[in-house]
PDB file of C-alpha atoms in Angstrom:
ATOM      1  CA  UNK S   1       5.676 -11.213 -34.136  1.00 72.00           C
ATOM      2  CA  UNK S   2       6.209 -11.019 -30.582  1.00 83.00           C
ATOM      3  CA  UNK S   3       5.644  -8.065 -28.123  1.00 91.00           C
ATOM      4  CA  UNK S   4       8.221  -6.131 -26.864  1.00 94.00           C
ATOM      5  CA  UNK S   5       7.683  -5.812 -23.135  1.00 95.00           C
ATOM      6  CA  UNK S   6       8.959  -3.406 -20.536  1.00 96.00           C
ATOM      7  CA  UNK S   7       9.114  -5.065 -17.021  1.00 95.00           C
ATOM      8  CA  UNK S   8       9.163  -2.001 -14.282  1.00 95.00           C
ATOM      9  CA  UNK S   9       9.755  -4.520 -11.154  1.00 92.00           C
ATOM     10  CA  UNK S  10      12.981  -3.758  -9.082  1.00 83.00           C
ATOM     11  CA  UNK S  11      14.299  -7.333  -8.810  1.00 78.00           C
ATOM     12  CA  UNK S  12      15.612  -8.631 -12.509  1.00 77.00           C
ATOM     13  CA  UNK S  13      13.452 -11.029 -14.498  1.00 75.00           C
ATOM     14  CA  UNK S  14      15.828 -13.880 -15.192  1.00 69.00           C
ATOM     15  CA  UNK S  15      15.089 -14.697 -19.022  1.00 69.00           C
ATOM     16  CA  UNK S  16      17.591 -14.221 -21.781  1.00 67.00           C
ATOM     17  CA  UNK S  17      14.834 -13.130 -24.371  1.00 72.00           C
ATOM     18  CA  UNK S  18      15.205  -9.570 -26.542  1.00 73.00           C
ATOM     19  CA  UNK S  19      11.896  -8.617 -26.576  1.00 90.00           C
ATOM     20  CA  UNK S  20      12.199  -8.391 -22.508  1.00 92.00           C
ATOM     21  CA  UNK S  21      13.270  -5.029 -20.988  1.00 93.00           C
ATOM     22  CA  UNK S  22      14.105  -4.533 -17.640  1.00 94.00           C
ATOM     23  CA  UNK S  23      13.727  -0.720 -16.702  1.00 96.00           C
ATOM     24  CA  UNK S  24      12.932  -0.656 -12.806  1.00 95.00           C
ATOM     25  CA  UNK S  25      10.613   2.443 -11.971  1.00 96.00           C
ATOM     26  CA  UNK S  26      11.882   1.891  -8.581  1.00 93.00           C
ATOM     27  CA  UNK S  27      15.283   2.770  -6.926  1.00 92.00           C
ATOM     28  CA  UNK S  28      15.836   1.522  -3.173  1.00 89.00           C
ATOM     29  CA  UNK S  29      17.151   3.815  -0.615  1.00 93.00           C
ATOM     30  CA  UNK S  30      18.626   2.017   3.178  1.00 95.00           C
ATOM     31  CA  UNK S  31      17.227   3.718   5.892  1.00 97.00           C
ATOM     32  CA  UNK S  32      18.946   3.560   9.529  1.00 97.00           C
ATOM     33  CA  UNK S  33      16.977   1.970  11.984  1.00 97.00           C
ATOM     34  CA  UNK S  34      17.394   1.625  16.202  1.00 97.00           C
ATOM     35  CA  UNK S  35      19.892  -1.849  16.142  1.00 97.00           C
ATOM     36  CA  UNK S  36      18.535  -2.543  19.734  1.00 97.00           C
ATOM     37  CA  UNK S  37      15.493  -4.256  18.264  1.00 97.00           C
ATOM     38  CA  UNK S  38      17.546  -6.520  16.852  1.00 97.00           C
ATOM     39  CA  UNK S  39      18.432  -7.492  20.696  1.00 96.00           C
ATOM     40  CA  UNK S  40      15.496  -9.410  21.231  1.00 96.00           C
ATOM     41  CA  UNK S  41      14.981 -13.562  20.624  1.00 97.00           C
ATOM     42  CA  UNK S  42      12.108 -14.092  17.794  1.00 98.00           C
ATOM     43  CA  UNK S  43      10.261 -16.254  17.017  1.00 98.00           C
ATOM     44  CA  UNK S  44       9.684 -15.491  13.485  1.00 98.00           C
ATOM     45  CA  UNK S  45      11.399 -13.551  10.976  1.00 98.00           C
ATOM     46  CA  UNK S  46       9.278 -12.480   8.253  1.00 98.00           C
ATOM     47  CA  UNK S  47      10.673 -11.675   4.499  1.00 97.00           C
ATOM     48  CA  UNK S  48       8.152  -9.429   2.315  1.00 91.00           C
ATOM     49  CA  UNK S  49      10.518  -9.291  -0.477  1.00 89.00           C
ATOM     50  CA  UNK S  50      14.015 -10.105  -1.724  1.00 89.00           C
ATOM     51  CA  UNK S  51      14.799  -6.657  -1.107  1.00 90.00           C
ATOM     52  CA  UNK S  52      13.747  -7.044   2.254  1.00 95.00           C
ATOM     53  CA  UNK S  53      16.367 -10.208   2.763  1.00 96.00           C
ATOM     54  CA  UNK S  54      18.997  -8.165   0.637  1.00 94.00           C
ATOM     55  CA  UNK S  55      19.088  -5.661   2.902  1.00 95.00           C
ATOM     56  CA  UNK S  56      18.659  -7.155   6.202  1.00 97.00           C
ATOM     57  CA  UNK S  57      21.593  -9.273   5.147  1.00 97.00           C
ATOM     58  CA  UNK S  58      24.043  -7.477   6.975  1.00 97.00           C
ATOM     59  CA  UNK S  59      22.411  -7.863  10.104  1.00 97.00           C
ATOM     60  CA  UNK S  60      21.230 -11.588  10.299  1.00 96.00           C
ATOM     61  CA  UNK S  61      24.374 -12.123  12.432  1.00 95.00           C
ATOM     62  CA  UNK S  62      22.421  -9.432  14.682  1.00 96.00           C
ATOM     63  CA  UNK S  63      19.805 -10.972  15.536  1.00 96.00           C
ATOM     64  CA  UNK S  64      18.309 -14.212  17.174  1.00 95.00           C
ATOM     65  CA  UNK S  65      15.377 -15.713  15.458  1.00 97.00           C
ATOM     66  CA  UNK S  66      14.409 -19.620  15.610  1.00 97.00           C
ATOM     67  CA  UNK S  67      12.280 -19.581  12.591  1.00 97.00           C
ATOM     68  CA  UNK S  68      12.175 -18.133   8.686  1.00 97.00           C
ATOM     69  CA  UNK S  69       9.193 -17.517   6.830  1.00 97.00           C
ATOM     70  CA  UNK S  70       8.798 -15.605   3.039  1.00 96.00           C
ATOM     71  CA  UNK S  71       5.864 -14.067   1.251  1.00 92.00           C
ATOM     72  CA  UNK S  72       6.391 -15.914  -2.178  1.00 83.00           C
ATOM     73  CA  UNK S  73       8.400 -18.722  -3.670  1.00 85.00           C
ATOM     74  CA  UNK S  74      11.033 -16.476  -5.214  1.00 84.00           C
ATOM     75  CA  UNK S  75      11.989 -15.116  -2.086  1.00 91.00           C
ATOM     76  CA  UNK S  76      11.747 -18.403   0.127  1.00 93.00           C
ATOM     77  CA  UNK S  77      14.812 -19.547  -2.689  1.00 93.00           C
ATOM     78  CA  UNK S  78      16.471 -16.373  -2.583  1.00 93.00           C
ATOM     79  CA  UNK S  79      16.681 -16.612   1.051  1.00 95.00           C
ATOM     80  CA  UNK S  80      17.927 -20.754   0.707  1.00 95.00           C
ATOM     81  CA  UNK S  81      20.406 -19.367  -1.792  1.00 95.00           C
ATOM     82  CA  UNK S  82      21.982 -17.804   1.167  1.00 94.00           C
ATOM     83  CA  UNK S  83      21.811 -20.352   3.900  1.00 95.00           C
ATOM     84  CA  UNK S  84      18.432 -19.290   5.185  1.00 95.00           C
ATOM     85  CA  UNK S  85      15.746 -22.168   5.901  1.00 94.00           C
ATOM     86  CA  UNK S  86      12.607 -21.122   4.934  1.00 96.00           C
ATOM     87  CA  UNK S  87      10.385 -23.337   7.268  1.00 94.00           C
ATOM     88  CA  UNK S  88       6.959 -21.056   5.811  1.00 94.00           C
ATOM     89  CA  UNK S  89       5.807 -19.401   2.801  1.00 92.00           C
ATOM     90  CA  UNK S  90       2.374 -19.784   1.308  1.00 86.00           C
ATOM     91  CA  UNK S  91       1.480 -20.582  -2.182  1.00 77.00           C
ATOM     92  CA  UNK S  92      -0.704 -17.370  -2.605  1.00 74.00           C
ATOM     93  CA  UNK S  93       1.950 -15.139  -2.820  1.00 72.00           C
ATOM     94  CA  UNK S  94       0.543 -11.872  -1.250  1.00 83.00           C
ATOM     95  CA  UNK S  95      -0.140 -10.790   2.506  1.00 89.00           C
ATOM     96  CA  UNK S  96      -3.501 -12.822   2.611  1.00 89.00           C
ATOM     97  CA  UNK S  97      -2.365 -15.643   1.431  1.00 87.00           C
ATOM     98  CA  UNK S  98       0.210 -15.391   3.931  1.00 92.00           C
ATOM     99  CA  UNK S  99      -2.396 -14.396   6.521  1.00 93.00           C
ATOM    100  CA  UNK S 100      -4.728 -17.168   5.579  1.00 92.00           C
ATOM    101  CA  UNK S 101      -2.069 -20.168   6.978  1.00 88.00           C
ATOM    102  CA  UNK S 102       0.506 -18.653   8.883  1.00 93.00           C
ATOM    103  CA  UNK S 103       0.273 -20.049  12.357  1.00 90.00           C
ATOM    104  CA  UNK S 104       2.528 -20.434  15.410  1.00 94.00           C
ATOM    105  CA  UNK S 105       2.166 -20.276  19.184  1.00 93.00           C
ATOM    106  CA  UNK S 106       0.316 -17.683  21.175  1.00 89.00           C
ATOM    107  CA  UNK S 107       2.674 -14.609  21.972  1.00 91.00           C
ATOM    108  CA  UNK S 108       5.286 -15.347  19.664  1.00 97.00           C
ATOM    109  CA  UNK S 109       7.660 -13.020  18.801  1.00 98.00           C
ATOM    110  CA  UNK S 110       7.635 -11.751  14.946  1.00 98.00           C
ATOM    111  CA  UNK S 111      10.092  -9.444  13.097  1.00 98.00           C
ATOM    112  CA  UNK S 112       9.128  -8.273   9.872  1.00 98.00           C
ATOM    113  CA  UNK S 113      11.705  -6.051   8.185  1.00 98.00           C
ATOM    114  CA  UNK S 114      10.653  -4.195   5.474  1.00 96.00           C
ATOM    115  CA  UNK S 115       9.921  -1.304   3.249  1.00 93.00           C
ATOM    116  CA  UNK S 116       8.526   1.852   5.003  1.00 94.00           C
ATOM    117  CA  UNK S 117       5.678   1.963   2.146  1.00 88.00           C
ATOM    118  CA  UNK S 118       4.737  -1.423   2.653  1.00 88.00           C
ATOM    119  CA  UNK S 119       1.075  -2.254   3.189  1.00 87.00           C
ATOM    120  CA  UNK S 120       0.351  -2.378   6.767  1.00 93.00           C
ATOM    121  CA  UNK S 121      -1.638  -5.164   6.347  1.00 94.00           C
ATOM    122  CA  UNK S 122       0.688  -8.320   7.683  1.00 95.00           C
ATOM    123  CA  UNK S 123       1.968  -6.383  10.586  1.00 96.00           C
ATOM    124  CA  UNK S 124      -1.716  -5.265  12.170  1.00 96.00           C
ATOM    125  CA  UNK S 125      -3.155  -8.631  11.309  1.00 96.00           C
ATOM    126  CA  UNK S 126      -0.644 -10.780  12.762  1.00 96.00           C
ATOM    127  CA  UNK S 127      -0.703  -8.390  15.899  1.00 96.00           C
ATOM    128  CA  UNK S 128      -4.627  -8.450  16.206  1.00 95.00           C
ATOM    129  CA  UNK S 129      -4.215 -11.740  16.489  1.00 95.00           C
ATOM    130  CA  UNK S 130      -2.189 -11.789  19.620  1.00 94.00           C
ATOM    131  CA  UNK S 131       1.727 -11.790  18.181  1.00 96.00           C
ATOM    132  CA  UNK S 132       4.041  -9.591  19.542  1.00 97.00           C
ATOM    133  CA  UNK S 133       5.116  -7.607  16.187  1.00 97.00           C
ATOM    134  CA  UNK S 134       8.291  -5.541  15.324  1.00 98.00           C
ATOM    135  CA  UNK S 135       8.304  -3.762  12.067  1.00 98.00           C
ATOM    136  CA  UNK S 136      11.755  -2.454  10.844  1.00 98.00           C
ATOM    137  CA  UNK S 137      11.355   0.143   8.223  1.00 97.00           C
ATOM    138  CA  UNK S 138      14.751  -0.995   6.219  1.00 96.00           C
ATOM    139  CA  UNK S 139      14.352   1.246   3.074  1.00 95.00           C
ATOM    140  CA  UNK S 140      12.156   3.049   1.058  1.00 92.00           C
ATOM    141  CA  UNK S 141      11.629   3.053  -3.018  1.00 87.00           C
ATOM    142  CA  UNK S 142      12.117   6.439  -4.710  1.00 93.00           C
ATOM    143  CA  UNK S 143      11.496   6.753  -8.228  1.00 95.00           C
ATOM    144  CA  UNK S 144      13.943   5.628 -10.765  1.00 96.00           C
ATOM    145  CA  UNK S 145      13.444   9.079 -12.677  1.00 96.00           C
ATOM    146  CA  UNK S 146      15.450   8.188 -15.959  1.00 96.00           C
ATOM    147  CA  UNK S 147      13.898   4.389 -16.360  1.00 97.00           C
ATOM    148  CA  UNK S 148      10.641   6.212 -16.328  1.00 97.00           C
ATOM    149  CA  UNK S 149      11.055   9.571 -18.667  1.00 97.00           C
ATOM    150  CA  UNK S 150      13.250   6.480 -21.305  1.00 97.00           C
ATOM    151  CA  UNK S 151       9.982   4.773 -21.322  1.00 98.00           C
ATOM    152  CA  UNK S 152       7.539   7.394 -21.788  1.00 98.00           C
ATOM    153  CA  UNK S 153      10.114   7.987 -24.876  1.00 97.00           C
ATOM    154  CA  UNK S 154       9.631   4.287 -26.311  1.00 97.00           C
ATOM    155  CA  UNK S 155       5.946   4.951 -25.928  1.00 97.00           C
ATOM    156  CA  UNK S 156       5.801   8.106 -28.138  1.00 97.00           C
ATOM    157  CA  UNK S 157       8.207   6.380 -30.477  1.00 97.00           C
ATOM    158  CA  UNK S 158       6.331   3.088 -30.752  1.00 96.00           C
ATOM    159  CA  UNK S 159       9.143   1.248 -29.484  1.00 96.00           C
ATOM    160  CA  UNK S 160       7.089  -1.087 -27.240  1.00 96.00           C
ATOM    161  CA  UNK S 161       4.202  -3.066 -27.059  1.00 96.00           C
ATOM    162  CA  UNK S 162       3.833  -3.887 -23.335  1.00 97.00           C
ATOM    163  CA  UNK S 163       4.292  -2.508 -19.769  1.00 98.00           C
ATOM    164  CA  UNK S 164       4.232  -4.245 -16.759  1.00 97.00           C
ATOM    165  CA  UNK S 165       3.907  -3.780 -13.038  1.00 97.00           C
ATOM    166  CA  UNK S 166       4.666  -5.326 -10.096  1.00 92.00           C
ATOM    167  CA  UNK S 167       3.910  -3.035  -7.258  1.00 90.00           C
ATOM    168  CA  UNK S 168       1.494   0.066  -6.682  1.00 91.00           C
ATOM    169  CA  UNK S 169       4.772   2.128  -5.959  1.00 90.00           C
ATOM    170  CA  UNK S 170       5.792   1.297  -9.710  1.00 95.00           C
ATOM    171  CA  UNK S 171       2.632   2.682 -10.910  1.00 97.00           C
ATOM    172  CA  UNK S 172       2.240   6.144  -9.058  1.00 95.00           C
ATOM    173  CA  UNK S 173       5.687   7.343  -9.891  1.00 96.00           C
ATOM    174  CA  UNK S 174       4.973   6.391 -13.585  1.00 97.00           C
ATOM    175  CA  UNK S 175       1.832   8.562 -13.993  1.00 97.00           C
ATOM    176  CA  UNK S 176       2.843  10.881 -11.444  1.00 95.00           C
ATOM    177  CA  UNK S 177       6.201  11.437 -12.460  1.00 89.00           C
ATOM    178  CA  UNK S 178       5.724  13.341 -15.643  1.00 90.00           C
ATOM    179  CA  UNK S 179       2.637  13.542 -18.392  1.00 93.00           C
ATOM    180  CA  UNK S 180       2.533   9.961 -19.574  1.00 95.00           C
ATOM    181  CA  UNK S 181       1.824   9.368 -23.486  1.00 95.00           C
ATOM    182  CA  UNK S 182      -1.582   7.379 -24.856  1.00 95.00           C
ATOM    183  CA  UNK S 183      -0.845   3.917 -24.264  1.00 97.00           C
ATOM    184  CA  UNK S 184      -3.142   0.954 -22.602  1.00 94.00           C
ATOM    185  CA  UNK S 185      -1.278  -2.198 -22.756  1.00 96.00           C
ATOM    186  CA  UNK S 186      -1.057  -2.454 -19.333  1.00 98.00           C
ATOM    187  CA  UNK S 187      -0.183  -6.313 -17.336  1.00 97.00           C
ATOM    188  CA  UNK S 188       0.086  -6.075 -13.385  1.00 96.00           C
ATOM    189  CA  UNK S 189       1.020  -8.750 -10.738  1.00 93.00           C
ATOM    190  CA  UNK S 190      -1.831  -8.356  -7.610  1.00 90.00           C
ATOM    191  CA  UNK S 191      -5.094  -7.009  -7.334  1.00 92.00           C
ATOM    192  CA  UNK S 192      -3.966  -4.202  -4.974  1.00 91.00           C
ATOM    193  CA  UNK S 193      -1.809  -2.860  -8.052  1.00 94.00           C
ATOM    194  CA  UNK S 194      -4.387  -3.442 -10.447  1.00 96.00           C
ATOM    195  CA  UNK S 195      -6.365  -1.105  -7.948  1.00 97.00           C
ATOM    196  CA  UNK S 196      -3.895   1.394  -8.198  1.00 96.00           C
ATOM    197  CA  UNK S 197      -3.968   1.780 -11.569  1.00 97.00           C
ATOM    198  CA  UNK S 198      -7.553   2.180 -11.974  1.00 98.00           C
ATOM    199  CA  UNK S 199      -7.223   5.414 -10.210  1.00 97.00           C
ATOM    200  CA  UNK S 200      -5.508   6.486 -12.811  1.00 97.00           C
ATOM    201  CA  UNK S 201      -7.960   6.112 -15.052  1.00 96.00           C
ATOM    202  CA  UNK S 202      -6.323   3.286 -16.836  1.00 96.00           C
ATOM    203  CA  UNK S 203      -7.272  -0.511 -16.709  1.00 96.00           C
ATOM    204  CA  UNK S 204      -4.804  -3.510 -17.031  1.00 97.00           C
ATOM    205  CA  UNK S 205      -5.003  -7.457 -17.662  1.00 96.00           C
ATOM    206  CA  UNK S 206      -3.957  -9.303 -13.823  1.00 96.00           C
ATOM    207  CA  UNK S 207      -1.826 -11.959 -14.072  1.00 94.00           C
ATOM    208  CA  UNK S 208      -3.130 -15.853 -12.754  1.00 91.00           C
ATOM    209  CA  UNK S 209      -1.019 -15.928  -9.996  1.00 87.00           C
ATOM    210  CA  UNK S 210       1.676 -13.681  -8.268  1.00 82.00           C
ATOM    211  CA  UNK S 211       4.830 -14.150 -10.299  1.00 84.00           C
ATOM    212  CA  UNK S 212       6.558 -12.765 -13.194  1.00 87.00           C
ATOM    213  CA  UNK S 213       6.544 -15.685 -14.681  1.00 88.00           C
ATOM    214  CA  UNK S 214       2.733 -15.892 -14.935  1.00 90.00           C
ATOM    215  CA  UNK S 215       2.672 -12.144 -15.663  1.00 92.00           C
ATOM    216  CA  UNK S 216       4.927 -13.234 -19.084  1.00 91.00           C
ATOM    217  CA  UNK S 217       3.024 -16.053 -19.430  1.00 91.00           C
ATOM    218  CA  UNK S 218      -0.333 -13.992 -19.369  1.00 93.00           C
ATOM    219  CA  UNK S 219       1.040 -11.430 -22.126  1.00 92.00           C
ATOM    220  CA  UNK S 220       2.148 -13.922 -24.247  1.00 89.00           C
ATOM    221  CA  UNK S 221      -1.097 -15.624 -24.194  1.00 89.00           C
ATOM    222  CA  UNK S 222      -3.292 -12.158 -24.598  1.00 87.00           C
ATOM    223  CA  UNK S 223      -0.935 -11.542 -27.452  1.00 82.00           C
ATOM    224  CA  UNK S 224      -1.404 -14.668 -29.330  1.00 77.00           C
ATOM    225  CA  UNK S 225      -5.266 -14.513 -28.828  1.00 74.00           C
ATOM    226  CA  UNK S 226      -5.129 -10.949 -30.011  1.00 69.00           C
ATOM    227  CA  UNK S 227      -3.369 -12.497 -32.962  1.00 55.00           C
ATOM    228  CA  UNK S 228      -5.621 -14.846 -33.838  1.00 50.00           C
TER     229      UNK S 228
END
């Protein structure tokens, strides 16, 4: 029999399957920001995340930037499926893979708009390195309160097999948000949130690669072996 697993990420996993449930842990709140830094010509405009080209949407026509780059396949097509060319994204889908071959001219001008909890990793990195940086904190997550206390319920009522996580944020408002029920079938997406959830006391099987469809892929697999 297969598992039933609850995926926690924000963005919707795009599979027609029953034994999938999408209950985001996150909710995103816009934040205002000063529009004058959108006044400048870049050279680069940085997406973290499709939330981050979501909600920058409405100002693309704001700014002047030569060049697109993504952190991940899934958001280099979500920003082609709205007229964006994506002339960079690296196949190691996290800020050092990014890091790793990302390179341009000396001085450039970078924008990077993204969450206000986002590591700070990309922005002081690229600026070390010479790159005139400008960080727009676009929105924040806050946690999705019901998503969270429904699960907790499906845990104490053995209504689920499987939780996954794409983000550190997911994790702290889980166990943070209210006492959370035995459980330890845990499958992240990252080291960093594998990290966090160690501090928790709990430990979790990482996905190969930085995608939900690896993470499914990787449960699937742990649950047939377990099966065996």
């Amino acid at each position: 029999m297969r598992p039933v697993i609850v995926m926690t990420q924000t963005s919707k996993f795009e599979q027609n399957d029953k034994f999938i449930l999408h209950k985001p842990f996150i909710d995103v709140e816009p934040l205002s920001f000063d529009l004058n830094l959108l006044d400048v010509d870049y050279d680069w405009l940085i997406f973290s995340s499709k939330n981050a080209v979501r909600y920058f949407q409405p100002f693309l026509s704001q700014v002047k930037v030569k060049n697109f780059a993504a952190i991940g396949a899934k958001t280099a097509d979500y920003c082609k499926s709205l007229g964006l060319d994506v002339l960079f994204y690296p196949s190691d889908y996290s800020q050092e893979g990014f890091l790793k071959c990302f390179q341009t001219s000396k001085n450039s001008k970078i924008i990077i708009p993204s969450s206000a909890y986002a590591r700070p990793l990309l922005q002081e990195s690229l600026s070390q390195q010479g790159y005139q940086v400008c960080k727009i904190d676009l929105y924040r997550p806050v946690p999705h309160t019901k998503n969270i206390e429904d699960v907790k319920h499906m845990i104490k009522n053995n209504e689920l097999d499987v939780i996954t996580f794409a983000s550190s944020s997911a994790v702290r408002y889980f166990f943070e948000q209210s006492e959370t029920p035995q459980f330890n079938q845990y499958y992240v997406i990252g080291q960093q949130t594998l990290n966090t959830i160690k501090q928790y006391g709990y430990d979790a099987t990482i996905s190969n690669i930085q995608t939900l469809d690896s993470l499914i892929n990787k449960v699937e697999e742990s649950w047939e072996n377990d099966a065996i």
